[in-house]
mmCIF file of C-alpha atoms and ligand atoms in Angstrom:
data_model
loop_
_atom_site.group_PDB
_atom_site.id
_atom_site.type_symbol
_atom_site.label_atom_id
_atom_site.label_comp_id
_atom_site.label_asym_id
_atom_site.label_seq_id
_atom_site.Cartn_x
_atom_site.Cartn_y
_atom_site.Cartn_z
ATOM 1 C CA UNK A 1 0.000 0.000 0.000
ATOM 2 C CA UNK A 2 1.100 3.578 -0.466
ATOM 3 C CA UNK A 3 1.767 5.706 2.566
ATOM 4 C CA UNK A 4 0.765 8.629 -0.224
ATOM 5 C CA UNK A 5 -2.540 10.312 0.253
ATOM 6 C CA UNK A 6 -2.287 13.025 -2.316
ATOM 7 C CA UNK A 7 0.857 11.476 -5.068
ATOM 8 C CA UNK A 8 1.037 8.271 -6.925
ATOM 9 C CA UNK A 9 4.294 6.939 -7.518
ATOM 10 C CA UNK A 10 5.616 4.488 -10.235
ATOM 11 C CA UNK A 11 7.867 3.018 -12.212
ATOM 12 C CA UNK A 12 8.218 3.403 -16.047
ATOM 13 C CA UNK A 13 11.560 1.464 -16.664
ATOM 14 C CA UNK A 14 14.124 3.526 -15.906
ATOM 15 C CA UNK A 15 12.254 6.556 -15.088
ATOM 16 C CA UNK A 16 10.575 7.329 -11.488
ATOM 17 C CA UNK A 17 6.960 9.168 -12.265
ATOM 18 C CA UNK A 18 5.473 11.439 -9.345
ATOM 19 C CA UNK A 19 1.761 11.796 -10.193
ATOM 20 C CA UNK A 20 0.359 14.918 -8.609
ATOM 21 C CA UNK A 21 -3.090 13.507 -7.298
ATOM 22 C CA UNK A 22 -5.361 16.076 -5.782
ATOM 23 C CA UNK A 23 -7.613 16.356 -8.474
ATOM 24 C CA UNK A 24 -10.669 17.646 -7.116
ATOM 25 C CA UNK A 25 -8.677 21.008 -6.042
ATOM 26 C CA UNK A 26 -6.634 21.102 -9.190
ATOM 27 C CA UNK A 27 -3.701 19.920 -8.046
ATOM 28 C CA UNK A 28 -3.576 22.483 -5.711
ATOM 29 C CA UNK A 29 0.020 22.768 -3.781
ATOM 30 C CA UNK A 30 -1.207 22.114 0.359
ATOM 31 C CA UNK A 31 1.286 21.007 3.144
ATOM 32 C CA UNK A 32 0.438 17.647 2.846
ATOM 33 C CA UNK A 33 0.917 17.166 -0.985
ATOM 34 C CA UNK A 34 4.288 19.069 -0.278
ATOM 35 C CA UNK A 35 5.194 17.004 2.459
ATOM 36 C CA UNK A 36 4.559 13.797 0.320
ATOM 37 C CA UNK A 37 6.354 15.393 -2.527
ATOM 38 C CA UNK A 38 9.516 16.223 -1.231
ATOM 39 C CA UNK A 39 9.521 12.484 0.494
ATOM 40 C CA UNK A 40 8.899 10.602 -2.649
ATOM 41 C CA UNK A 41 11.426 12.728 -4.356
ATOM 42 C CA UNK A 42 14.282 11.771 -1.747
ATOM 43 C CA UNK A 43 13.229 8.049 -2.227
ATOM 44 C CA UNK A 44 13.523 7.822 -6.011
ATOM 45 C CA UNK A 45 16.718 9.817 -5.904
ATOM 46 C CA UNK A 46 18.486 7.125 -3.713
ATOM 47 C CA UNK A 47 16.872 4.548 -5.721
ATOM 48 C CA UNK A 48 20.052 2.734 -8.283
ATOM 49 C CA UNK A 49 17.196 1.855 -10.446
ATOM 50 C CA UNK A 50 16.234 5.332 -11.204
ATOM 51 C CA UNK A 51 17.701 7.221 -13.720
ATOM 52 C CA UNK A 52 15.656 10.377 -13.801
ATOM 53 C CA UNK A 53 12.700 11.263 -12.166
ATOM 54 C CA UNK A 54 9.099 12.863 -13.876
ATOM 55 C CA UNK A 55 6.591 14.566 -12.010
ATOM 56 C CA UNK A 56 3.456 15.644 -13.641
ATOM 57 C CA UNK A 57 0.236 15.968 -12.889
ATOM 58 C CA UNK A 58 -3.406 15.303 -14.834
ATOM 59 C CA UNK A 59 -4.982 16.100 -18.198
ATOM 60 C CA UNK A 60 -6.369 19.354 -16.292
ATOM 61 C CA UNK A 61 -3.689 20.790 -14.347
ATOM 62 C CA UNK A 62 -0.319 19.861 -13.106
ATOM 63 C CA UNK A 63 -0.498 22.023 -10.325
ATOM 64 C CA UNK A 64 -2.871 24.975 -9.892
ATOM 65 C CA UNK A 65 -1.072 26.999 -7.188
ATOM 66 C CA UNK A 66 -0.211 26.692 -3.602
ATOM 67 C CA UNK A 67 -3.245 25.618 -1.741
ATOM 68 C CA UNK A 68 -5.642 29.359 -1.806
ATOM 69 C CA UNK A 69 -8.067 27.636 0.836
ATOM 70 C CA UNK A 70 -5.220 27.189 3.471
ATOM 71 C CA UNK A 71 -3.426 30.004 2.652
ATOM 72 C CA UNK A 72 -6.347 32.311 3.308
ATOM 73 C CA UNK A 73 -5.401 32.703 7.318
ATOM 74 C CA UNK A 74 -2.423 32.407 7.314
ATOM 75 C CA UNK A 75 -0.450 35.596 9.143
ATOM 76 C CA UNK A 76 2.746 37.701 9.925
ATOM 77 C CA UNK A 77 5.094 36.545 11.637
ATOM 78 C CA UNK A 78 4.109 32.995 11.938
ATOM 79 C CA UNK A 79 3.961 32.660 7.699
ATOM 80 C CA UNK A 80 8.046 33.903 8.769
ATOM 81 C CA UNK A 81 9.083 31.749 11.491
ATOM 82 C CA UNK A 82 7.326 28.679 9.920
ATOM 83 C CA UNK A 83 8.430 29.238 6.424
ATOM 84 C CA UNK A 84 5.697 27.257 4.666
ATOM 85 C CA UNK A 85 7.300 27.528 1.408
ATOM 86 C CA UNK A 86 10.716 26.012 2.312
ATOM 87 C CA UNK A 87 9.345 22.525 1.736
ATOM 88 C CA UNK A 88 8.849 23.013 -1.901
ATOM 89 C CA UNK A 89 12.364 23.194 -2.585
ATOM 90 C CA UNK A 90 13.029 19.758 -2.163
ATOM 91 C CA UNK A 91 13.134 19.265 -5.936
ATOM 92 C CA UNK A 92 16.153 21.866 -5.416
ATOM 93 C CA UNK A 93 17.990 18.699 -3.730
ATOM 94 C CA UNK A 94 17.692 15.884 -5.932
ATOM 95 C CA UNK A 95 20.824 14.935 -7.726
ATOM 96 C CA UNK A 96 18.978 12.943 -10.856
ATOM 97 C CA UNK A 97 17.214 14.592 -13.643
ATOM 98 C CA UNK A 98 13.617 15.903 -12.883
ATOM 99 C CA UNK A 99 11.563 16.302 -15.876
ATOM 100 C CA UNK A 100 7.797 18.510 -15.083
ATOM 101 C CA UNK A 101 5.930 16.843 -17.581
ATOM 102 C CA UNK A 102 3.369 19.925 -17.662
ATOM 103 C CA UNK A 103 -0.470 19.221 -19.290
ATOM 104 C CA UNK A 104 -3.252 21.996 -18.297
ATOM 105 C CA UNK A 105 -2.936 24.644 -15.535
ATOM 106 C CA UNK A 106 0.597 25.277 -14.185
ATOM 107 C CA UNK A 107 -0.288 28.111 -12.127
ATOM 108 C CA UNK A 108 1.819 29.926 -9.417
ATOM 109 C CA UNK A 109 3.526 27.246 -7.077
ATOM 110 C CA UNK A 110 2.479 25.054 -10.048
ATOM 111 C CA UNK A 111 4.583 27.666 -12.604
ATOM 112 C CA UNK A 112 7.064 27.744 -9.914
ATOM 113 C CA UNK A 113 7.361 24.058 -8.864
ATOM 114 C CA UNK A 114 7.782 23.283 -12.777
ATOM 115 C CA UNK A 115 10.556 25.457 -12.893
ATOM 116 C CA UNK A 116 11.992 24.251 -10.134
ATOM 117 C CA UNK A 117 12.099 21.226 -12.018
ATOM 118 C CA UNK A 118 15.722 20.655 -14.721
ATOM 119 C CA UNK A 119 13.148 21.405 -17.413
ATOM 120 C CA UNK A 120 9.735 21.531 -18.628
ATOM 121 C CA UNK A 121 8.095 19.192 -21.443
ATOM 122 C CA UNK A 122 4.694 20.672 -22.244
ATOM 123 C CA UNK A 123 1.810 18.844 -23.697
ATOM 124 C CA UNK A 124 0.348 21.033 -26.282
ATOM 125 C CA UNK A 125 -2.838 21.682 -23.895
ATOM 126 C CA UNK A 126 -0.023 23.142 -20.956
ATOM 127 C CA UNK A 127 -1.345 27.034 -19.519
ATOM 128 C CA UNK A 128 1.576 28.527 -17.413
ATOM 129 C CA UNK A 129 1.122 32.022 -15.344
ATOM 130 C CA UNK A 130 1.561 33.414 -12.345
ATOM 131 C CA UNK A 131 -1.675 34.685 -11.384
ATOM 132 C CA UNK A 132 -0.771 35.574 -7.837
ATOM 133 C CA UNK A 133 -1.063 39.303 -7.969
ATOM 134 C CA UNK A 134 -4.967 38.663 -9.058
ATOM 135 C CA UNK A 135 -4.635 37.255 -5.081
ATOM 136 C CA UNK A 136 -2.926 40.407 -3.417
ATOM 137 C CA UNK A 137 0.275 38.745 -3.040
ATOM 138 C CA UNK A 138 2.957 38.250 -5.780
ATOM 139 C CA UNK A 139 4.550 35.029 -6.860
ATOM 140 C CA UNK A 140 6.766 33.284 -3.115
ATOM 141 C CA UNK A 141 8.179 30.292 -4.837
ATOM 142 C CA UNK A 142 10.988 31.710 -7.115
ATOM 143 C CA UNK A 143 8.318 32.829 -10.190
ATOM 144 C CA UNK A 144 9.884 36.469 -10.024
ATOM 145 C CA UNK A 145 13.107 35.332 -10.719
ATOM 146 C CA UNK A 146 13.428 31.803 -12.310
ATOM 147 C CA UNK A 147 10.342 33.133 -14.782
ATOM 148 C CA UNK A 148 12.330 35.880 -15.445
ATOM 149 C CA UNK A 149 15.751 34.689 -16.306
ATOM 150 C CA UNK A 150 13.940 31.611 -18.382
ATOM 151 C CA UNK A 151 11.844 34.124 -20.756
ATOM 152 C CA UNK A 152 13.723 37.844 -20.269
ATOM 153 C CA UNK A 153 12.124 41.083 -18.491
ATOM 154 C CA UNK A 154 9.309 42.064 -20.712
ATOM 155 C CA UNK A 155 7.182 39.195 -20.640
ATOM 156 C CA UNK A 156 7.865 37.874 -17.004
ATOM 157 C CA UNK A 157 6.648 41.367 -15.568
ATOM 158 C CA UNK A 158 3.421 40.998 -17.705
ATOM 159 C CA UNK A 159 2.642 37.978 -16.728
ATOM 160 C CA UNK A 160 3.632 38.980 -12.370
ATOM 161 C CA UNK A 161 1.693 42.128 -13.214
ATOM 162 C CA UNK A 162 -1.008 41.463 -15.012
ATOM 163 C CA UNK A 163 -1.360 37.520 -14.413
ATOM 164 C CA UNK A 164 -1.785 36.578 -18.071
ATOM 165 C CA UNK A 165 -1.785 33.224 -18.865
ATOM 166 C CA UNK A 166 0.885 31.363 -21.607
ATOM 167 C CA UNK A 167 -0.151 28.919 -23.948
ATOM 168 C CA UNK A 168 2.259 26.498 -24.270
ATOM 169 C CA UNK A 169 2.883 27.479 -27.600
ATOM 170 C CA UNK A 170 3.616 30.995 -26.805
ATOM 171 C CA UNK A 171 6.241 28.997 -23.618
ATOM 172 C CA UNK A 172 7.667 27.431 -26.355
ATOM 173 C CA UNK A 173 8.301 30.227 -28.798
ATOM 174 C CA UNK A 174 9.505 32.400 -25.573
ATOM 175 C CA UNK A 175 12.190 29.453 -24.450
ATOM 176 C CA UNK A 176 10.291 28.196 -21.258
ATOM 177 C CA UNK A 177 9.706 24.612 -21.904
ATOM 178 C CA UNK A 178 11.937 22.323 -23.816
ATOM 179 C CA UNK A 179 9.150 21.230 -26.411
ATOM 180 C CA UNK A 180 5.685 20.677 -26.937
ATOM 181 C CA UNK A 181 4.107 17.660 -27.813
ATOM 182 C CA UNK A 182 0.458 16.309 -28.589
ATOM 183 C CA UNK A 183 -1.050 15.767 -24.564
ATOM 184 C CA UNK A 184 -1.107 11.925 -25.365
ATOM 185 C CA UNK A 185 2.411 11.951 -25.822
ATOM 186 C CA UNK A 186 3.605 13.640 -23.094
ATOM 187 C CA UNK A 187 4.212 10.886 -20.636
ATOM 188 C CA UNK A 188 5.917 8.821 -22.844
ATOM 189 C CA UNK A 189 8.073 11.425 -24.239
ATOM 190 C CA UNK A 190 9.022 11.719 -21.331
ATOM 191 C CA UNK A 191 9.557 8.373 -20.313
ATOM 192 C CA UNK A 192 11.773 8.446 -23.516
ATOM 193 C CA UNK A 193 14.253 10.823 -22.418
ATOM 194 C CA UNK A 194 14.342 8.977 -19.084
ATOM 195 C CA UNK A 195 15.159 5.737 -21.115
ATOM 196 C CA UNK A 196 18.018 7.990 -23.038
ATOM 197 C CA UNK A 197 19.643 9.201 -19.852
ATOM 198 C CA UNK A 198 19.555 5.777 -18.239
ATOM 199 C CA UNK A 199 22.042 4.600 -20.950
ATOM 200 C CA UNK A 200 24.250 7.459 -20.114
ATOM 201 C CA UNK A 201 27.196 7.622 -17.941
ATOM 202 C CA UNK A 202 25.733 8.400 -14.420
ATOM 203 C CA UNK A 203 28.614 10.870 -12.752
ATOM 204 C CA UNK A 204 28.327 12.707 -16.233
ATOM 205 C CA UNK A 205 24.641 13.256 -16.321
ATOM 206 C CA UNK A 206 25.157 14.388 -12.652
ATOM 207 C CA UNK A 207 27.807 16.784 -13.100
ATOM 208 C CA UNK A 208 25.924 17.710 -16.731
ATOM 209 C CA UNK A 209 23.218 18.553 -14.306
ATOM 210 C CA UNK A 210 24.724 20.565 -11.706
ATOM 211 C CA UNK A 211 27.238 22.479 -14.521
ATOM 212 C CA UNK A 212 23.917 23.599 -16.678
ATOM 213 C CA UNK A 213 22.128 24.576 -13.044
ATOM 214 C CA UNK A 214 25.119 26.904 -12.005
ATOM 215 C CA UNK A 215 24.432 29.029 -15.016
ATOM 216 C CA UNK A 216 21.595 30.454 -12.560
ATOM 217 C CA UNK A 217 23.930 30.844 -10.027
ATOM 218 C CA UNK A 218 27.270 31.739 -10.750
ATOM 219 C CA UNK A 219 28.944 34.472 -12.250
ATOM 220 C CA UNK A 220 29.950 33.379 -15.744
ATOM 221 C CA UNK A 221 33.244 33.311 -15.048
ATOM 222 C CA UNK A 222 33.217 30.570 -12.168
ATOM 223 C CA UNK A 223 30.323 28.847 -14.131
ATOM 224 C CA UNK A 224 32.810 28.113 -16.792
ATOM 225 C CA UNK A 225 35.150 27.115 -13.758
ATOM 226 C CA UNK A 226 32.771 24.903 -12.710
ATOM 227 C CA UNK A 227 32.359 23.467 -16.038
ATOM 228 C CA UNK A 228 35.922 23.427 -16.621
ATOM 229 C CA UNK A 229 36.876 21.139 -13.345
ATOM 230 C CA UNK A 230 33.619 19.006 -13.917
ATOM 231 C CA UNK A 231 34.732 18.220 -17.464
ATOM 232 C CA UNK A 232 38.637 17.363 -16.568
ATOM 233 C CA UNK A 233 37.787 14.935 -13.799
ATOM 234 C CA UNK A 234 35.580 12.957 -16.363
ATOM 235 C CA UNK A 235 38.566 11.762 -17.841
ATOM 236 C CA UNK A 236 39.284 10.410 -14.549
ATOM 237 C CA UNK A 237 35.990 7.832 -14.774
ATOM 238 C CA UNK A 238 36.498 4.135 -16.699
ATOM 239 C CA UNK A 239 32.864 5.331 -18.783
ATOM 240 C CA UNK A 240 34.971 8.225 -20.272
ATOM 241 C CA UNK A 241 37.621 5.509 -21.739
ATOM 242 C CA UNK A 242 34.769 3.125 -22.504
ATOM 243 C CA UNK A 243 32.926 5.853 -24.012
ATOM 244 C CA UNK A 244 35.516 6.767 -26.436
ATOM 245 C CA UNK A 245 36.928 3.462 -26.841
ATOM 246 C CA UNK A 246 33.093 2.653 -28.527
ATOM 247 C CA UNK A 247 32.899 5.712 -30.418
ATOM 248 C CA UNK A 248 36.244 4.691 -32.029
ATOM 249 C CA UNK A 249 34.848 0.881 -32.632
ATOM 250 C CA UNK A 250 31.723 1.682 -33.930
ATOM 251 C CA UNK A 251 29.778 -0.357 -31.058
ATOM 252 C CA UNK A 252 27.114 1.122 -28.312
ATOM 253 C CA UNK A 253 28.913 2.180 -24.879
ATOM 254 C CA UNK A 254 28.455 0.389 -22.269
ATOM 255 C CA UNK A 255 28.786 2.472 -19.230
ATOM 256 C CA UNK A 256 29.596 1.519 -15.971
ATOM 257 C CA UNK A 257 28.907 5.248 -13.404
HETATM 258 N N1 LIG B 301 -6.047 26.488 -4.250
HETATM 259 C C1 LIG B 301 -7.106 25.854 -3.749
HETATM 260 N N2 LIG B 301 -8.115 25.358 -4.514
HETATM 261 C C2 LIG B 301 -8.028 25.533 -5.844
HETATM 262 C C3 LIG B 301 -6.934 26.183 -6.451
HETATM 263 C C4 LIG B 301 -5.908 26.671 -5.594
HETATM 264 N N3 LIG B 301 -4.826 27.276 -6.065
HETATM 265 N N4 LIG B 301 -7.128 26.219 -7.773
HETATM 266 C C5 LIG B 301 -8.292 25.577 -8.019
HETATM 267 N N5 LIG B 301 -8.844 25.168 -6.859
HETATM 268 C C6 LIG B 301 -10.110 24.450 -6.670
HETATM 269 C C7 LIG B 301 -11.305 25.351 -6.841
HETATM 270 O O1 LIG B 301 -11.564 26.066 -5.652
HETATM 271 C C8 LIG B 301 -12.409 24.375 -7.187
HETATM 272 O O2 LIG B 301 -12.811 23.760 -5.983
HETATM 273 P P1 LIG B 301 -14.417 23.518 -5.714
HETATM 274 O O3 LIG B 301 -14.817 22.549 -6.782
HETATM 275 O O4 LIG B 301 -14.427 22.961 -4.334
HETATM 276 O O5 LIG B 301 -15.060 24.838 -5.886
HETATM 277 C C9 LIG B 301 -11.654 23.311 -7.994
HETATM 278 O O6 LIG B 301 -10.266 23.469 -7.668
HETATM 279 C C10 LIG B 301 -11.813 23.480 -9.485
HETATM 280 O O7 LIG B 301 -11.448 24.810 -9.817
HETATM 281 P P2 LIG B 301 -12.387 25.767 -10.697
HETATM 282 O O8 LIG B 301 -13.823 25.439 -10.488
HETATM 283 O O9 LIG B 301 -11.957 27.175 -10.425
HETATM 284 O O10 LIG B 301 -11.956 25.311 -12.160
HETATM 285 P P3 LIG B 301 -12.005 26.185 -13.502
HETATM 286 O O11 LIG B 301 -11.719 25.221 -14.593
HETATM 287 O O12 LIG B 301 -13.257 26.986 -13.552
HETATM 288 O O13 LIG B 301 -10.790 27.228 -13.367
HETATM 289 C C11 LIG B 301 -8.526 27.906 -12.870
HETATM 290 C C12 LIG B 301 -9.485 26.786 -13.383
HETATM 291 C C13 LIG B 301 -8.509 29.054 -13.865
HETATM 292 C C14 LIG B 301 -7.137 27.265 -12.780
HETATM 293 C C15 LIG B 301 -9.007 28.386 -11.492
HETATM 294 O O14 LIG B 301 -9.219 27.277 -10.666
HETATM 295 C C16 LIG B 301 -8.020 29.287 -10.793
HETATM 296 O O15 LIG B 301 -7.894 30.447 -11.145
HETATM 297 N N6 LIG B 301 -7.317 28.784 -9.741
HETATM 298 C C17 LIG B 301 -6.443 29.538 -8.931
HETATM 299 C C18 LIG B 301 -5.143 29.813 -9.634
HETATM 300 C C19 LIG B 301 -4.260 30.665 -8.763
HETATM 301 O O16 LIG B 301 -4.585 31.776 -8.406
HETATM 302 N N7 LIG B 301 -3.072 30.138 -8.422
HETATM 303 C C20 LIG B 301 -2.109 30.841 -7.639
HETATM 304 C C21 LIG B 301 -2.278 30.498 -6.207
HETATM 305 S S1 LIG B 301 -1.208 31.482 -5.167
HETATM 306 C C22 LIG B 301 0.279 30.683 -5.264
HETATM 307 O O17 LIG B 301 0.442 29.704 -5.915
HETATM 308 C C23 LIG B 301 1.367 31.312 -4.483
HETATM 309 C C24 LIG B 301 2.611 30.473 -4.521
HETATM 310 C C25 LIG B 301 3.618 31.081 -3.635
HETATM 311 C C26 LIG B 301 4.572 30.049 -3.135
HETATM 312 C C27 LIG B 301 3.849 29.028 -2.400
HETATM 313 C C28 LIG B 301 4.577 28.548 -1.262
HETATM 314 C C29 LIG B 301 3.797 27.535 -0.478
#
């Protein structure tokens, strides 16, 4: 049985799939989905079986926003000393890929928690905003910043300001999601690129990860530092000489981590 109220959890081959499962509320982001979250995500990451983990959500939403319900009484200082929002940043921690598989709303702490994730795929049905000012708050999850940096000034202050939605189409053109495909495919896409990475040399996909996350960090000069370091001590893994050594013989690698 699953100790999950509000996830499902399986496995497609290689690939760990988080099923946001509040349906009734959209999805919506309370402490107990966030709770369940950030647990299921530590489990799959120290799972060896897992190569990359997907979360996603339903036909209708992946995540409509932080819970509005319990937010509603929530006050200063206690919202402070009990920082509600720290738990979402689990996904911050994992080590593996995480894919947001988005379909439908991705709203607020949905926009957020999706770009929280290593990237978006969108299924051609896939609304992102931040609606929050509509609320009399503004986005708390990272929306001001990570929506910002992933599709420039103009349009990220619309959509805090204003709270117009994005077609996924218009995310695509404007460099927010990795692709879009037809909502039927999305899951298996997905699974897809899970099955790709699996094949891959583990300590590179992990320092691949962590090298294309700096960029949002670092100056550029210590990203490429970064980079730098990360790609010299590959040389010092057996998949780097196996990887090269099947390149040259015209076979498939067969990598070790
Ligand atoms: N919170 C709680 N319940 C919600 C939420 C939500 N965010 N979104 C939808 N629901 C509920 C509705 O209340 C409704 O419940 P009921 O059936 O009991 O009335 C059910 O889900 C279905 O919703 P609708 O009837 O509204 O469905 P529609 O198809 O008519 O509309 C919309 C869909 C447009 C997505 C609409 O539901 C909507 O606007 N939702 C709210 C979107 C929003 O404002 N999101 C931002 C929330 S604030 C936020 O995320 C702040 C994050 C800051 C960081 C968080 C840290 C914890």
């Amino acid at each position: 049985a699953s100790p999950y109220e509000m996830i499902l959890v399986e496995r497609q081959g290689p690939a760990g799939l988080i099923r946001l499962n509040r349906p009734k509320a959209l999805n919506a982001l309370c402490d107990q989905l966030t709770a369940e979250l950030a647990d299921a995500l530590a489990a799959l990451d120290a799972d060896p079986a897992v190569a990359a983990i997907i979360l996603t959500g339903n036909e209708k939403a992946f995540a409509a926003g932080a819970d509005i319900r319990e937010m509603q009484d929530r006050a200063f200082p206690a919202t402070y000393m009990k920082d509600f929002v720290a738990p979402w940043e689990a996904v911050l921690s994992v080590r593996k890929p995480v894919i947001a598989a988005v379909a439908g709303f991705a709203l607020g702490g949905g926009c957020e928690l999706a770009m929280m994730c290593d990237l978006i795929l969108a299924a051609d049905s896939a609304r992102f905003g931040q609606p929050e000012i509509n609320l009399g708050i503004i986005p708390g999850a990272g929306g001001s910043q990570r929506l910002t940096r992933a599709i420039g000034k103009s349009k990220a202050m619309e959509m805090v300001l204003t709270g117009r939605m994005m077609s996924a189409e218009e995310a695509d053109r404007a460099g927010l999601v990795a692709r879009v495909v037809p909502a039927a495919e999305l899951i298996p896409e997905a699974v897809k690129m899970a099955e790709k990475i699996a094949t891959l040399s583990p300590p590179a996909v992990a320092m691949a990860k962590e090298a294309v996350n700096a960029a949002f960090e670092l100056p550029l000069r210590e990203g490429v530092r970064l980079e730098r370091r990360f790609f010299l001590s590959l040389f010092g893994t057996p998949d780097q000489k196996e990887g090269m050594a099947a390149f040259l013989e015209k076979r498939p690698a067969a990598f070790k981590g």
